[in-house]
Amino acid sequence: MIAIIDYKAGNVASVKNAFNRLGVECLITSDHETILSAQGVIFPGQGRAGTAMKELKRSGIDTAIKNITRPFLGICLGMQLLADFSQEDDTECLSIIKGKCQKLPSVLKTPHLGWNKVEFVGNSPLIEGIRANSPYFYFVHSYYFSPLNNDCLVGKTPYGFDFASMVQKDNFFATQFHPEKSGKIGETLLSNFCKLCGR
Amino acid sequence: MRPITQPKNCLAKRIIPCLDVKNGRVVKGTHFRDLRDAGDPVELGKKYCDLGADELVFLDITATLEERKALRDLVGRIAREINIPFTVGGGISSIEDVRNLLLAGADKVSICSAAVRDPGLVKRASEHFGAQCIVISIDAKRSASGWNVYIKGGTESTEVDAIAFAKKMEQLGAGELLVNSLDRDGTKKGFDIELLAKICGLVNIPVIASSGAGSMRDFLDVFQKAKVDAALGATIFHYQEIDLKDLKRFLSQNGLPIRL
């Protein structure tokens, strides 16, 4: 079973729909034990960093996340919250991957919205079968994750400048784009994640 | 001569088929030849997905409140079956309407007349749900001095200037603008480039061009000349006058960033 963390931030249903289309059992939950015993964990997210971190702390999910040893995938805001800090609402985040989140430069149309390329520069089991030809994924965001070290970088995206669109550290994977809304290519990435979870 | 280096930006130009839905069925959909069920929004949506649509817009033209409840079930079905983003519009006039459609699984909602009558709604909706899911649809028609905003499906004129209205919507928290030209709608004479270029030059949020497409060249023109981010088409795709795949290949061959 894959656990989808519910922390009142965004469209968890669309992630569940994506797993249902793959025929993989999943559960929307905020229960610590369920999260820690799942074969894999999805950390989705839309909304503001400040509000999201407040809810994670209130519910104690912040601590639970740090104890996860199974494959974990943060999506969009779920990626940004893995950083040390976000400029959005001046928020202390989970400090799982070193770095900070900054607002996109104001010369660029914000939010960065639509299909953009991901150039894979690192290796990851999640990009098996899709790493060639810089595929397009669907993005919607106004802040971006800027990692301290480049060792965690899996993919980058050119939007006037290159930003980190996919990172990983140990069992923690994260994408700035929405694989659940990225057509067939997104389904492949999620399916690779399920395989990694033993599904 | 020194080469001019431009920062690389690969954000793709989007092509968005629009489906008009009435009582849970697509209208104008009867000319599809290859589909078993020509009138089912989910099936049509999936077909467009396979052909390479970058997003979908479902416009509900149902009149009564009772029938609108059925829309929620339909949106839920679309969300379960379709793996690209989709927008739902038509008759949205309250925060409750927005909430219901987002909860049912819509990625974005499109607000039209209500944004003119009650601009505060745009601000409230954007603060509640985030700018990324609030699309403002503007029906514009040429006047003596510029363009006026129309409401109620283009049947009622207002004194509101369309260009100023576009800027105001951005300031109130719109995440995207969908700009319809009532002068060009259904004419196949091409998009209203002048109107769209003016709006694109003024706002810093994505703009979707709508109304007037008659050829692949019209799409290329609106992207190159008006600098829009996306273009919408309805009948031109429904009646297979333009094949979505051919269109995307044509735009890509002409140098536009396109997801193929």
XYZ file of C-alpha atoms in Angstrom:
459
model
C 0.000 0.000 0.000
C 1.161 3.513 -0.871
C 0.320 6.244 1.662
C -0.571 9.712 0.373
C 0.033 12.205 3.162
C -2.980 14.419 3.817
C -1.981 17.672 5.516
C -4.738 19.902 4.154
C -2.538 21.253 1.384
C -3.903 20.712 -2.032
C -5.207 18.219 -4.442
C -4.499 14.811 -2.874
C -7.350 13.332 -4.917
C -5.522 13.824 -8.213
C -2.565 11.808 -6.891
C -4.929 9.058 -5.723
C -6.610 9.042 -9.146
C -3.216 8.582 -10.783
C -2.410 5.504 -8.660
C -5.888 4.116 -9.269
C -5.251 4.388 -13.018
C -2.056 2.358 -12.478
C -4.050 -0.182 -10.467
C -1.940 0.394 -7.347
C -3.597 0.430 -3.943
C -3.174 3.708 -2.064
C -4.609 5.502 0.921
C -4.998 9.192 1.762
C -3.971 9.466 5.398
C -2.559 11.633 8.170
C -2.045 8.728 10.573
C 1.628 8.373 11.615
C 1.604 4.590 11.883
C -0.015 4.152 8.499
C 2.543 6.523 6.987
C 5.485 4.724 8.631
C 4.296 1.222 7.755
C 3.391 1.950 4.113
C 5.470 0.451 1.301
C 5.932 3.935 -0.108
C 4.890 7.474 0.740
C 3.699 10.329 -1.445
C 3.986 13.870 -0.111
C 1.906 16.046 -2.454
C 1.203 19.696 -1.980
C -0.253 22.905 -3.243
C -0.676 26.110 -1.353
C 1.621 28.100 0.868
C 4.757 26.903 2.671
C 3.886 28.692 5.925
C 0.403 27.215 6.272
C 1.634 23.766 5.257
C 4.514 23.679 7.795
C 2.201 24.869 10.558
C -0.153 21.969 9.863
C 2.727 19.456 9.634
C 4.031 20.574 13.026
C 0.581 20.659 14.623
C -0.114 17.097 13.525
C 3.407 15.823 14.248
C 3.708 14.593 10.664
C 6.969 16.584 10.374
C 8.681 14.145 12.757
C 7.054 11.114 11.140
C 8.393 12.141 7.720
C 11.971 12.311 9.049
C 11.645 8.709 10.252
C 10.482 7.281 6.943
C 12.866 4.647 5.562
C 10.715 3.479 2.634
C 10.712 5.239 -0.766
C 9.279 8.736 -0.424
C 8.194 11.107 -3.209
C 7.578 14.807 -2.607
C 5.635 16.632 -5.322
C 5.663 20.414 -5.972
C 5.243 22.094 -2.546
C 6.063 18.609 -1.195
C 9.517 19.034 -2.761
C 10.031 22.569 -1.492
C 9.182 21.601 2.095
C 12.130 19.169 2.127
C 14.493 22.181 2.080
C 15.911 23.933 5.149
C 14.058 27.144 4.533
C 11.533 28.797 2.201
C 11.328 32.499 1.434
C 7.579 31.996 1.156
C 6.257 33.242 4.511
C 9.884 32.980 5.840
C 9.309 29.362 6.741
C 11.621 26.883 8.474
C 11.099 23.627 6.570
C 11.933 19.937 7.119
C 15.711 20.083 6.424
C 15.805 16.734 4.673
C 17.691 17.989 1.623
C 20.013 20.945 2.184
C 18.971 24.098 0.374
C 16.402 26.868 0.316
C 13.359 27.903 -1.705
C 13.247 31.237 -3.466
C 10.675 33.144 -5.475
C 11.065 32.960 -9.262
C 12.695 36.159 -10.611
C 10.041 38.801 -11.248
C 11.075 39.214 -14.898
C 9.618 35.763 -15.554
C 5.913 35.073 -15.881
C 4.794 33.761 -12.530
C 3.477 31.191 -11.782
C 5.714 29.088 -14.033
C 2.786 27.246 -15.544
C 2.610 24.637 -18.263
C 4.765 21.944 -19.860
C 8.503 22.373 -19.616
C 11.519 20.197 -20.292
C 13.378 18.234 -17.677
C 17.022 17.622 -18.548
C 18.204 14.667 -16.536
C 21.717 15.205 -15.203
C 21.773 12.572 -12.475
C 20.667 8.995 -12.217
C 17.554 7.751 -10.516
C 15.474 4.566 -10.563
C 12.422 6.787 -11.126
C 13.545 7.917 -14.582
C 14.082 4.453 -16.026
C 12.791 4.478 -19.613
C 12.208 8.236 -19.773
C 15.597 9.850 -19.324
C 16.341 10.372 -23.023
C 15.378 13.488 -25.012
C 14.537 15.779 -22.077
C 10.807 14.985 -21.782
C 8.120 17.538 -20.976
C 6.398 17.560 -17.581
C 3.609 19.750 -16.211
C 4.595 22.543 -13.776
C 2.647 25.054 -11.655
C 4.714 26.979 -9.104
C 5.988 30.400 -8.051
C 8.915 29.309 -5.845
C 11.776 26.980 -6.698
C 14.104 24.765 -4.697
C 17.758 25.741 -4.777
C 19.866 22.871 -3.375
C 23.084 23.639 -1.489
C 24.949 20.729 -3.114
C 24.529 19.477 -6.620
C 24.940 15.803 -5.600
C 21.183 15.589 -5.049
C 20.334 16.949 -8.500
C 18.543 14.514 -10.842
C 16.852 16.908 -13.258
C 16.933 20.578 -14.156
C 14.567 22.775 -16.133
C 15.333 25.853 -18.253
C 12.978 28.764 -17.513
C 15.122 31.795 -18.250
C 17.606 30.110 -15.914
C 18.105 26.469 -14.891
C 16.375 25.388 -11.706
C 16.291 22.022 -9.925
C 13.159 20.191 -11.033
C 14.016 16.773 -9.593
C 16.210 15.845 -6.639
C 16.912 12.809 -4.497
C 18.729 11.908 -1.309
C 18.747 8.346 -0.003
C 15.103 7.196 -0.004
C 13.759 10.740 -0.495
C 12.801 11.664 -4.075
C 11.176 14.914 -5.107
C 9.823 16.586 -8.238
C 8.851 20.218 -8.765
C 6.584 19.081 -11.618
C 3.356 17.120 -11.239
C 3.858 13.554 -12.515
C 0.168 12.869 -11.783
C -0.783 15.494 -14.399
C 2.008 14.833 -16.902
C 0.311 12.355 -19.218
C 1.973 9.040 -20.065
C 5.490 10.153 -19.158
C 4.302 11.070 -15.668
C 2.598 7.705 -15.331
C 5.882 5.979 -16.162
C 7.655 7.901 -13.403
C 4.959 6.985 -10.868
C 5.012 3.395 -12.058
C 8.816 3.310 -11.526
C 8.215 4.611 -8.002
C 5.702 1.816 -7.361
C 8.223 -0.779 -8.576
C 10.779 0.632 -6.172
C 8.206 0.218 -3.396
C 7.753 -3.413 -4.370
C 4.352 -2.839 -5.969
C 29.123 40.353 -34.809
C 28.666 39.060 -31.347
C 25.960 36.454 -30.999
C 22.978 37.582 -28.992
C 22.622 35.168 -26.129
C 19.127 34.741 -24.860
C 18.387 32.929 -21.639
C 17.067 29.516 -22.485
C 13.400 28.974 -21.870
C 11.781 25.750 -23.011
C 8.287 26.334 -21.615
C 6.034 24.896 -24.311
C 3.264 26.785 -26.060
C 0.036 25.005 -25.172
C -2.789 23.861 -27.456
C -6.078 23.491 -25.602
C -9.222 21.914 -27.071
C -12.424 23.291 -25.542
C -15.491 21.100 -25.079
C -18.939 22.598 -24.551
C -20.938 20.409 -22.214
C -24.703 20.429 -21.803
C -26.504 18.044 -19.456
C -23.381 15.927 -19.208
C -22.952 15.558 -22.977
C -20.673 17.333 -25.392
C -22.557 19.500 -27.834
C -21.099 20.138 -31.298
C -19.549 16.747 -30.913
C -21.820 14.922 -33.340
C -19.525 15.281 -36.331
C -16.821 13.065 -34.887
C -16.638 10.137 -37.199
C -14.211 7.834 -35.441
C -15.763 7.707 -32.002
C -18.374 5.297 -30.808
C -19.888 7.677 -28.315
C -19.481 11.106 -29.832
C -21.208 12.893 -27.001
C -19.336 11.648 -23.939
C -17.025 14.348 -22.524
C -14.688 11.840 -20.898
C -14.228 9.804 -24.040
C -13.669 12.892 -26.174
C -11.287 14.296 -23.609
C -9.273 11.087 -23.665
C -9.137 11.124 -27.456
C -7.719 14.655 -27.377
C -5.218 13.583 -24.716
C -3.956 10.837 -27.001
C -3.651 13.295 -29.871
C -1.406 15.506 -27.746
C -3.687 18.115 -26.153
C -1.713 19.987 -23.501
C -4.771 20.743 -21.388
C -8.537 20.557 -21.737
C -11.287 23.063 -21.016
C -14.827 21.909 -20.264
C -17.372 24.680 -20.541
C -20.708 23.889 -18.936
C -23.568 25.571 -20.737
C -26.274 23.968 -18.624
C -28.850 26.418 -17.413
C -30.479 25.181 -14.224
C -29.118 24.691 -10.725
C -30.398 21.118 -10.589
C -28.454 20.197 -13.709
C -25.337 21.872 -12.343
C -25.121 19.295 -9.563
C -24.689 16.624 -12.214
C -21.674 18.578 -13.440
C -19.831 17.720 -10.234
C -20.208 13.998 -10.950
C -18.945 14.539 -14.476
C -15.910 16.494 -13.228
C -15.149 13.615 -10.878
C -15.249 11.164 -13.787
C -12.961 13.363 -15.886
C -10.481 13.643 -12.987
C -10.397 9.867 -12.554
C -9.835 9.137 -16.241
C -7.705 11.975 -17.607
C -4.003 12.404 -16.834
C -3.462 16.007 -17.964
C -4.713 19.237 -16.351
C -8.224 20.433 -17.077
C -10.236 23.592 -16.447
C -13.966 23.755 -15.807
C -16.022 26.870 -16.519
C -19.544 28.116 -17.003
C -21.856 29.883 -14.564
C -19.401 30.029 -11.644
C -20.572 32.820 -9.340
C -19.482 32.025 -5.784
C -16.643 30.674 -3.656
C -18.886 27.658 -3.055
C -19.061 26.953 -6.811
C -15.265 27.144 -7.040
C -14.785 24.907 -4.010
C -17.225 22.273 -5.313
C -15.518 21.990 -8.691
C -12.004 21.852 -7.214
C -13.099 19.226 -4.684
C -14.632 17.227 -7.504
C -11.180 17.175 -9.140
C -10.917 20.157 -11.496
C -7.378 21.565 -11.655
C -8.596 25.064 -12.478
C -11.870 26.926 -12.757
C -12.711 29.603 -15.267
C -14.777 32.572 -14.082
C -16.440 34.884 -16.602
C -19.490 37.123 -15.911
C -19.113 36.921 -12.135
C -15.638 38.475 -12.351
C -17.221 41.563 -13.944
C -20.181 41.768 -11.580
C -18.163 40.986 -8.448
C -14.380 41.506 -8.894
C -13.960 40.806 -5.169
C -14.826 37.187 -5.903
C -11.601 36.854 -7.904
C -9.550 38.104 -4.974
C -11.315 35.852 -2.470
C -11.065 32.800 -4.711
C -7.376 33.422 -5.367
C -6.605 33.856 -1.660
C -8.596 30.740 -0.744
C -7.422 28.337 -3.394
C -4.278 29.895 -4.907
C -3.853 31.940 -8.083
C -2.780 28.843 -10.018
C -6.343 27.518 -10.213
C -8.172 30.761 -11.028
C -8.599 31.434 -14.749
C -10.480 34.591 -15.736
C -12.334 34.385 -19.012
C -12.793 37.726 -20.768
C -15.342 38.173 -23.585
C -14.144 41.245 -25.488
C -15.695 43.108 -28.427
C -14.345 46.069 -30.365
C -15.839 49.470 -29.567
C -15.138 52.920 -30.983
C -12.162 53.401 -28.667
C -10.920 49.909 -27.903
C -12.594 46.762 -26.597
C -15.481 46.376 -24.175
C -16.128 43.452 -21.871
C -19.336 41.495 -22.484
C -21.109 39.209 -20.027
C -23.740 36.450 -20.044
C -22.181 34.470 -22.848
C -21.480 37.548 -24.934
C -25.099 38.705 -24.987
C -24.837 41.749 -22.733
C -22.406 44.624 -23.129
C -20.793 46.528 -20.275
C -18.879 49.796 -20.118
C -15.798 47.993 -18.844
C -12.636 48.399 -20.943
C -11.221 44.949 -21.690
C -7.534 45.897 -21.505
C -7.885 47.677 -18.160
C -10.028 44.797 -16.919
C -7.301 42.278 -17.807
C -4.758 44.233 -15.728
C -7.207 44.534 -12.855
C -7.830 40.781 -12.866
C -4.082 40.128 -12.647
C -3.838 42.490 -9.686
C -6.768 40.775 -7.946
C -5.031 37.404 -8.183
C -5.994 35.747 -11.470
C -3.514 33.010 -12.351
C -4.277 33.038 -16.050
C -6.415 34.943 -18.581
C -8.543 33.329 -21.278
C -9.287 36.010 -23.862
C -12.219 35.536 -26.250
C -12.891 37.889 -29.136
C -16.613 38.178 -29.872
C -15.748 39.838 -33.207
C -13.762 36.819 -34.357
C -15.739 34.015 -32.705
C -16.842 31.543 -35.362
C -15.454 33.621 -38.251
C -12.291 31.593 -38.952
C -10.569 34.860 -39.854
C -7.823 34.346 -37.318
C -7.330 35.427 -33.717
C -7.645 39.100 -32.739
C -3.872 39.635 -32.635
C -4.115 43.325 -31.729
C -6.283 42.671 -28.673
C -4.148 39.759 -27.509
C -0.827 41.562 -28.051
C -2.069 44.513 -25.999
C -3.059 42.279 -23.096
C 0.116 40.161 -23.269
C 2.233 43.312 -23.206
C 0.488 44.512 -20.085
C 0.243 41.492 -17.797
C 2.814 39.083 -16.383
C 0.547 36.027 -16.143
C -0.139 33.453 -18.875
C -2.649 34.438 -21.578
C -4.740 31.940 -23.562
C -5.973 33.102 -26.976
C -9.457 32.088 -28.061
C -11.846 32.705 -30.978
C -11.237 32.959 -34.694
C -8.825 30.133 -35.545
C -9.369 28.948 -39.109
C -5.995 27.506 -40.057
C -2.701 26.271 -38.653
C -1.161 29.544 -39.808
C -3.551 31.435 -37.491
C -2.134 29.546 -34.512
C 1.448 30.295 -35.567
C 0.572 33.974 -36.007
C -1.010 34.364 -32.608
C 1.972 32.745 -30.863
C 4.571 34.721 -32.825
C 2.861 38.101 -33.044
C 0.786 38.346 -29.876
C 3.211 36.280 -27.729
C 0.381 34.355 -26.088
C 1.193 31.310 -23.961
C -1.593 29.069 -25.173
C -4.305 28.889 -27.821
C -7.737 27.386 -27.552
C -9.754 25.748 -30.303
C -13.210 24.228 -30.345
C -15.089 23.492 -33.569
C -11.920 23.494 -35.625
C -10.820 20.369 -33.712
C -14.289 18.879 -33.264
C -15.012 18.917 -36.986
C -11.481 17.695 -37.726
C -10.713 20.704 -39.892
C -7.335 20.713 -38.191
C -5.690 17.618 -36.795
C -4.194 18.323 -33.386
C -1.081 16.260 -34.129
C -0.479 17.971 -37.486
C -0.929 21.376 -35.863
C 1.628 20.673 -33.145
C 4.135 19.317 -35.656
C 3.609 22.406 -37.876
C 4.188 24.799 -34.957
C 7.274 22.888 -33.868
C 8.713 22.928 -37.413
C 8.234 26.691 -37.368
C 10.457 27.022 -34.346
C 7.982 27.178 -31.464
C 8.634 25.184 -28.281
C 5.959 22.492 -28.500
C 5.441 19.272 -26.561
C 5.306 16.570 -29.231
